Amino acid sequence: MLVLRSTRVVLPDGVRPASIHIDNGTITRIEAARLKGSPERSASLSGERIDAGDLVISPGLVDTHVHVNEPGRTEWEGFDTATRAAAAGGVTTIVDMPLNSIPATTGVEALEAKRSAARGRVHVDVAFWGGVVPGNASALDALIDAGVRGFKCFLAPSGVEEFPHVDERDLREALPILACRGVPLVVHAEDPQLLGSPERLALHRRVYATYLSSRPPAAERVAVDLIIRLAHEFNAHVHIVHVACAEAVEAIAGAKANGVRITAETCPHYLTFTAGEVRDGATEFKCAPPIREAVHREALWDGLRSGALDLVATDHSPAPPAMKGRGSASLSGERGGDFITAWGGIASLELSLAVVFTAFDVERRLQPGDGAVDHSTLRKVAQWMSAAPADLAHLGARKGRIAVGYDADLVIWDPDAEWIVEPARLQQRHKLTPYAGRTLRGAVRETYVRGQRVWSHGAPDRPCAGMLV
């Protein structure tokens, strides 16, 4: 038996003092608590009791957009390093994307290869998406039976040849199957016809404005419109990943108002950075869709507040620095990379809670006040980063909330602690990050997965305690 207590426990119906009783990895009881507000630990014959004082206890984060890349591209990232970074950041469940690993998860044999690579090497719980690619509609039912949580597809080239993008004909083959089975189609929505060609961009390869112009908002909007039309036709659940522009938010909001079964996410980097902050050659900021101008960032925040956007996920997409055209972790003194050839992806599993909390509570507080943490902020962050992603991946009956009967997936963190991102201290395999040197608020102290402490004050605890779910 384990009991965790705090003056600030983020429950589905509010933030209040509570004691969380845990047995065999499950929350068995939640009681009101009167606490002194100073952390302490004690043990008895009945189990361990941890009083977290005024530290916040939130539901562990569920990140439904993670590229682990193992097997096949383990030199980019792997299950050990990715899930250790997750634990360090309060993420207790990840859902692994089907591409960038070799083989891609487009059939049951590939799914089993991925599970075999992960088994016994994960620090948090791990689930898997399958992939929709041209010609694999006949494999989808078997993948669902084998346990994938849904399917990812690209409407534009993915960047790896083993995961080709789909067109409307391919979607018309897949969507009736997914609608019948009740699983979501997770979509990278950019129209390839509206993306700039490398030849046209070649003269200004280091200039961020060149890359930005190559993937305009119209490419997102046209692709989202296609997905909305097909979701309506087939009554299928579609989910748009990494929304980056105001036009896509507007389209998704309109579709929801018309009863289309659509959900959507954005990412910490789109909520934090603007195009004006990206220096020429700073390819650590390259992602697709690109980080856009401030007006788009504000539209994303508006979309989260209004419910047009449902959740925040990282799109953790690491690669060796050389693939970014950068040669070391800090890189502050280098001339910079080539935006056309650099790999597009940002790794931020470990940072996502602090990044989103900092941007929302510190910079966009719902009720500006005296500096005290707003309880509504804590609840919103828990909804966007725990409950909603758990629901997307059909894990919402056991994960994403602090409630009786749920897995005891919890993060204890200090929302008042400020710290500076030091790349060398990150747990991800490669340390290159656009957040280097940035001051964040919100420091993870401990992370629990099914009642087991997997991260404690800057170090792993009970390594490889995660499961495949």
Coordinates of N, CA and C in Angstrom, one line a residue, residues 322-419:
A322 N 24.1 15.6 -36.7 CA 24.6 15.6 -38.0 C 23.5 15.7 -39.1
M323 N 22.4 15.1 -38.8 CA 21.2 15.1 -39.7 C 20.5 16.4 -39.7
K324 N 20.8 17.2 -38.7 CA 20.3 18.6 -38.6 C 21.4 19.6 -39.2
G325 N 22.5 19.0 -39.7 CA 23.5 19.9 -40.2 C 24.3 20.6 -39.1
R326 N 24.2 20.0 -37.9 CA 24.9 20.6 -36.7 C 25.8 19.5 -36.1
G327 N 26.9 20.0 -35.5 CA 27.9 19.0 -35.2 C 28.1 18.7 -33.7
S328 N 27.3 19.4 -32.8 CA 27.5 19.2 -31.4 C 26.2 19.5 -30.7
A329 N 26.2 19.3 -29.4 CA 25.0 19.5 -28.6 C 24.6 21.0 -28.4
S330 N 25.6 21.8 -28.1 CA 25.3 23.2 -27.8 C 25.2 24.1 -29.1
L331 N 26.2 24.0 -30.0 CA 26.1 24.6 -31.3 C 26.0 26.1 -31.3
S332 N 26.1 26.8 -30.2 CA 25.8 28.2 -30.2 C 26.8 29.0 -31.0
G333 N 28.0 28.4 -31.2 CA 29.0 29.2 -32.0 C 29.1 28.8 -33.4
E334 N 28.3 27.9 -33.9 CA 28.4 27.4 -35.3 C 27.6 28.3 -36.2
R335 N 28.0 28.2 -37.5 CA 27.3 29.1 -38.5 C 25.9 28.6 -38.8
G336 N 25.7 27.3 -38.6 CA 24.3 26.8 -38.8 C 24.1 25.9 -39.9
G337 N 22.9 25.3 -40.0 CA 22.6 24.3 -41.0 C 21.8 24.7 -42.2
D338 N 21.5 23.7 -43.0 CA 20.7 23.9 -44.2 C 19.3 23.4 -44.0
F339 N 18.4 24.4 -44.1 CA 17.0 24.1 -43.8 C 16.3 23.1 -44.8
I340 N 16.9 23.0 -45.9 CA 16.3 22.2 -47.0 C 16.7 20.7 -46.7
T341 N 17.9 20.4 -46.4 CA 18.3 19.0 -46.2 C 18.2 18.5 -44.8
A342 N 18.2 19.4 -43.8 CA 18.1 19.0 -42.4 C 16.9 18.2 -42.1
W343 N 17.0 17.2 -41.2 CA 15.9 16.4 -40.7 C 14.9 17.4 -40.0
G344 N 13.6 17.2 -40.2 CA 12.6 18.0 -39.5 C 12.1 17.3 -38.3
G345 N 12.4 17.8 -37.2 CA 11.9 17.2 -36.0 C 12.4 17.8 -34.7
I346 N 11.6 17.9 -33.7 CA 12.1 18.5 -32.4 C 11.8 17.5 -31.3
A347 N 12.8 17.2 -30.5 CA 12.7 16.3 -29.4 C 12.4 17.0 -28.1
S348 N 11.3 16.7 -27.4 CA 10.9 17.5 -26.2 C 10.1 16.7 -25.2
L349 N 10.2 15.4 -25.2 CA 9.5 14.6 -24.3 C 9.7 15.1 -22.8
E350 N 11.0 15.3 -22.5 CA 11.3 15.6 -21.1 C 10.9 17.0 -20.7
L351 N 10.6 17.9 -21.7 CA 10.4 19.3 -21.4 C 9.0 19.7 -21.5
S352 N 8.1 18.9 -22.0 CA 6.8 19.3 -22.5 C 5.9 19.9 -21.3
L353 N 5.9 19.3 -20.2 CA 5.1 19.8 -19.1 C 5.6 21.2 -18.7
A354 N 6.9 21.4 -18.5 CA 7.4 22.7 -18.1 C 7.2 23.7 -19.2
V355 N 7.4 23.3 -20.5 CA 7.2 24.3 -21.6 C 5.8 24.8 -21.7
V356 N 4.8 23.9 -21.6 CA 3.4 24.3 -21.8 C 3.0 25.0 -20.6
F357 N 3.3 24.6 -19.4 CA 2.9 25.3 -18.2 C 3.5 26.7 -18.1
T358 N 4.8 26.8 -18.5 CA 5.4 28.2 -18.5 C 4.7 29.1 -19.5
A359 N 4.4 28.6 -20.7 CA 3.8 29.4 -21.7 C 2.4 29.8 -21.3
F360 N 1.7 28.9 -20.7 CA 0.3 29.1 -20.4 C 0.1 29.9 -19.1
D361 N 0.7 29.4 -18.0 CA 0.5 30.1 -16.7 C 1.2 31.4 -16.6
V362 N 2.5 31.4 -17.0 CA 3.3 32.6 -16.8 C 3.0 33.7 -17.8
E363 N 2.7 33.3 -19.1 CA 2.6 34.3 -20.2 C 1.2 34.5 -20.6
R364 N 0.3 33.5 -20.3 CA -1.1 33.7 -20.8 C -2.1 33.3 -19.7
R365 N -1.8 33.7 -18.5 CA -2.6 33.3 -17.3 C -4.1 33.8 -17.6
L366 N -5.0 32.8 -17.3 CA -6.4 33.1 -17.5 C -6.9 34.3 -16.6
Q367 N -6.4 34.3 -15.4 CA -6.7 35.3 -14.4 C -5.5 36.0 -13.8
P368 N -4.9 37.0 -14.4 CA -3.7 37.6 -13.9 C -3.8 38.0 -12.5
G369 N -2.8 37.6 -11.7 CA -2.9 37.9 -10.2 C -1.6 38.2 -9.6
D370 N -1.4 37.7 -8.4 CA -0.2 38.0 -7.6 C 1.0 37.1 -7.9
G371 N 0.9 36.2 -8.8 CA 1.9 35.2 -9.1 C 1.6 33.8 -8.6
A372 N 0.6 33.7 -7.8 CA 0.3 32.3 -7.3 C -0.3 31.5 -8.5
V373 N 0.0 30.2 -8.5 CA -0.4 29.3 -9.6 C -1.9 29.2 -9.6
D374 N -2.5 29.5 -10.7 CA -3.9 29.4 -10.9 C -4.4 28.0 -11.0
H375 N -5.3 27.5 -10.2 CA -5.8 26.2 -10.2 C -6.4 25.8 -11.6
S376 N -7.0 26.8 -12.2 CA -7.6 26.5 -13.6 C -6.5 26.2 -14.6
T377 N -5.3 26.7 -14.4 CA -4.2 26.4 -15.3 C -3.8 24.9 -15.1
L378 N -3.7 24.5 -13.8 CA -3.3 23.1 -13.5 C -4.3 22.2 -14.1
R379 N -5.6 22.5 -14.0 CA -6.7 21.6 -14.6 C -6.6 21.6 -16.1
K380 N -6.4 22.7 -16.7 CA -6.3 22.8 -18.2 C -5.1 22.0 -18.7
V381 N -4.0 22.1 -18.1 CA -2.8 21.4 -18.5 C -3.0 19.9 -18.3
A382 N -3.7 19.5 -17.2 CA -4.0 18.0 -17.0 C -4.9 17.5 -18.1
Q383 N -5.9 18.4 -18.5 CA -6.9 18.0 -19.5 C -6.2 17.8 -20.9
W384 N -5.3 18.8 -21.2 CA -4.7 18.8 -22.6 C -3.6 17.7 -22.7
M385 N -2.9 17.4 -21.6 CA -1.7 16.6 -21.7 C -1.9 15.2 -21.0
S386 N -3.0 15.0 -20.3 CA -3.2 13.7 -19.7 C -4.5 13.1 -20.1
A387 N -5.6 13.7 -19.8 CA -7.0 13.1 -20.0 C -7.3 13.0 -21.5
A388 N -7.1 14.1 -22.3 CA -7.5 14.1 -23.7 C -6.7 13.1 -24.5
P389 N -5.4 13.1 -24.4 CA -4.6 12.1 -25.1 C -4.9 10.7 -24.7
A390 N -5.2 10.4 -23.4 CA -5.6 9.1 -23.0 C -6.8 8.7 -23.7
D391 N -7.8 9.6 -23.8 CA -9.1 9.3 -24.5 C -8.8 9.0 -26.0
L392 N -7.9 9.8 -26.6 CA -7.7 9.6 -28.1 C -7.2 8.2 -28.3
A393 N -6.3 7.7 -27.5 CA -5.7 6.4 -27.7 C -6.5 5.3 -27.0
H394 N -7.7 5.5 -26.6 CA -8.6 4.6 -26.0 C -8.0 4.0 -24.8
L395 N -7.3 4.8 -24.0 CA -6.7 4.5 -22.7 C -7.4 5.2 -21.6
G396 N -8.5 6.0 -21.9 CA -9.1 6.8 -21.0 C -9.9 6.2 -19.9
A397 N -10.1 4.9 -19.9 CA -10.7 4.2 -18.8 C -9.8 3.8 -17.7
R398 N -8.5 4.0 -17.9 CA -7.5 3.6 -16.9 C -6.4 4.6 -16.7
K399 N -6.2 5.5 -17.7 CA -5.1 6.4 -17.6 C -5.5 7.9 -17.9
G400 N -4.7 8.8 -17.4 CA -5.0 10.2 -17.8 C -5.7 11.0 -16.7
R401 N -6.2 10.4 -15.6 CA -6.9 11.0 -14.6 C -6.6 10.4 -13.2
I402 N -6.7 11.2 -12.2 CA -6.5 10.7 -10.8 C -7.9 10.4 -10.3
A403 N -8.3 9.1 -10.4 CA -9.6 8.7 -10.0 C -9.5 7.2 -9.5
V404 N -10.5 6.8 -8.7 CA -10.6 5.5 -8.2 C -10.7 4.5 -9.4
G405 N -9.9 3.4 -9.3 CA -9.9 2.4 -10.4 C -8.9 2.7 -11.5
Y406 N -8.3 3.8 -11.5 CA -7.3 4.2 -12.6 C -6.0 3.7 -12.1
D407 N -5.1 3.5 -13.2 CA -3.7 3.3 -12.9 C -3.1 4.4 -12.1
A408 N -2.2 4.1 -11.1 CA -1.6 5.2 -10.3 C -0.4 5.7 -11.0
D409 N -0.7 6.4 -12.1 CA 0.3 7.1 -13.0 C 0.2 8.6 -12.5
L410 N 1.3 9.0 -11.9 CA 1.3 10.3 -11.2 C 2.6 11.0 -11.4
V411 N 2.5 12.4 -11.3 CA 3.7 13.2 -11.3 C 3.6 14.2 -10.2
I412 N 4.7 14.2 -9.4 CA 4.8 15.2 -8.3 C 5.7 16.3 -8.8
W413 N 5.3 17.6 -8.9 CA 6.1 18.6 -9.5 C 5.9 19.9 -8.8
D414 N 6.9 20.8 -8.9 CA 6.9 22.1 -8.3 C 6.6 23.2 -9.3
P415 N 5.4 23.7 -9.4 CA 5.1 24.7 -10.4 C 5.8 26.1 -10.1
D416 N 6.4 26.3 -9.0 CA 7.0 27.5 -8.7 C 8.5 27.5 -8.9
A417 N 9.1 26.3 -9.2 CA 10.5 26.2 -9.5 C 10.9 26.7 -10.9
E418 N 11.9 27.6 -10.9 CA 12.4 28.0 -12.2 C 13.8 27.3 -12.5
W419 N 14.0 27.0 -13.7 CA 15.2 26.3 -14.1 C 15.6 26.6 -15.6

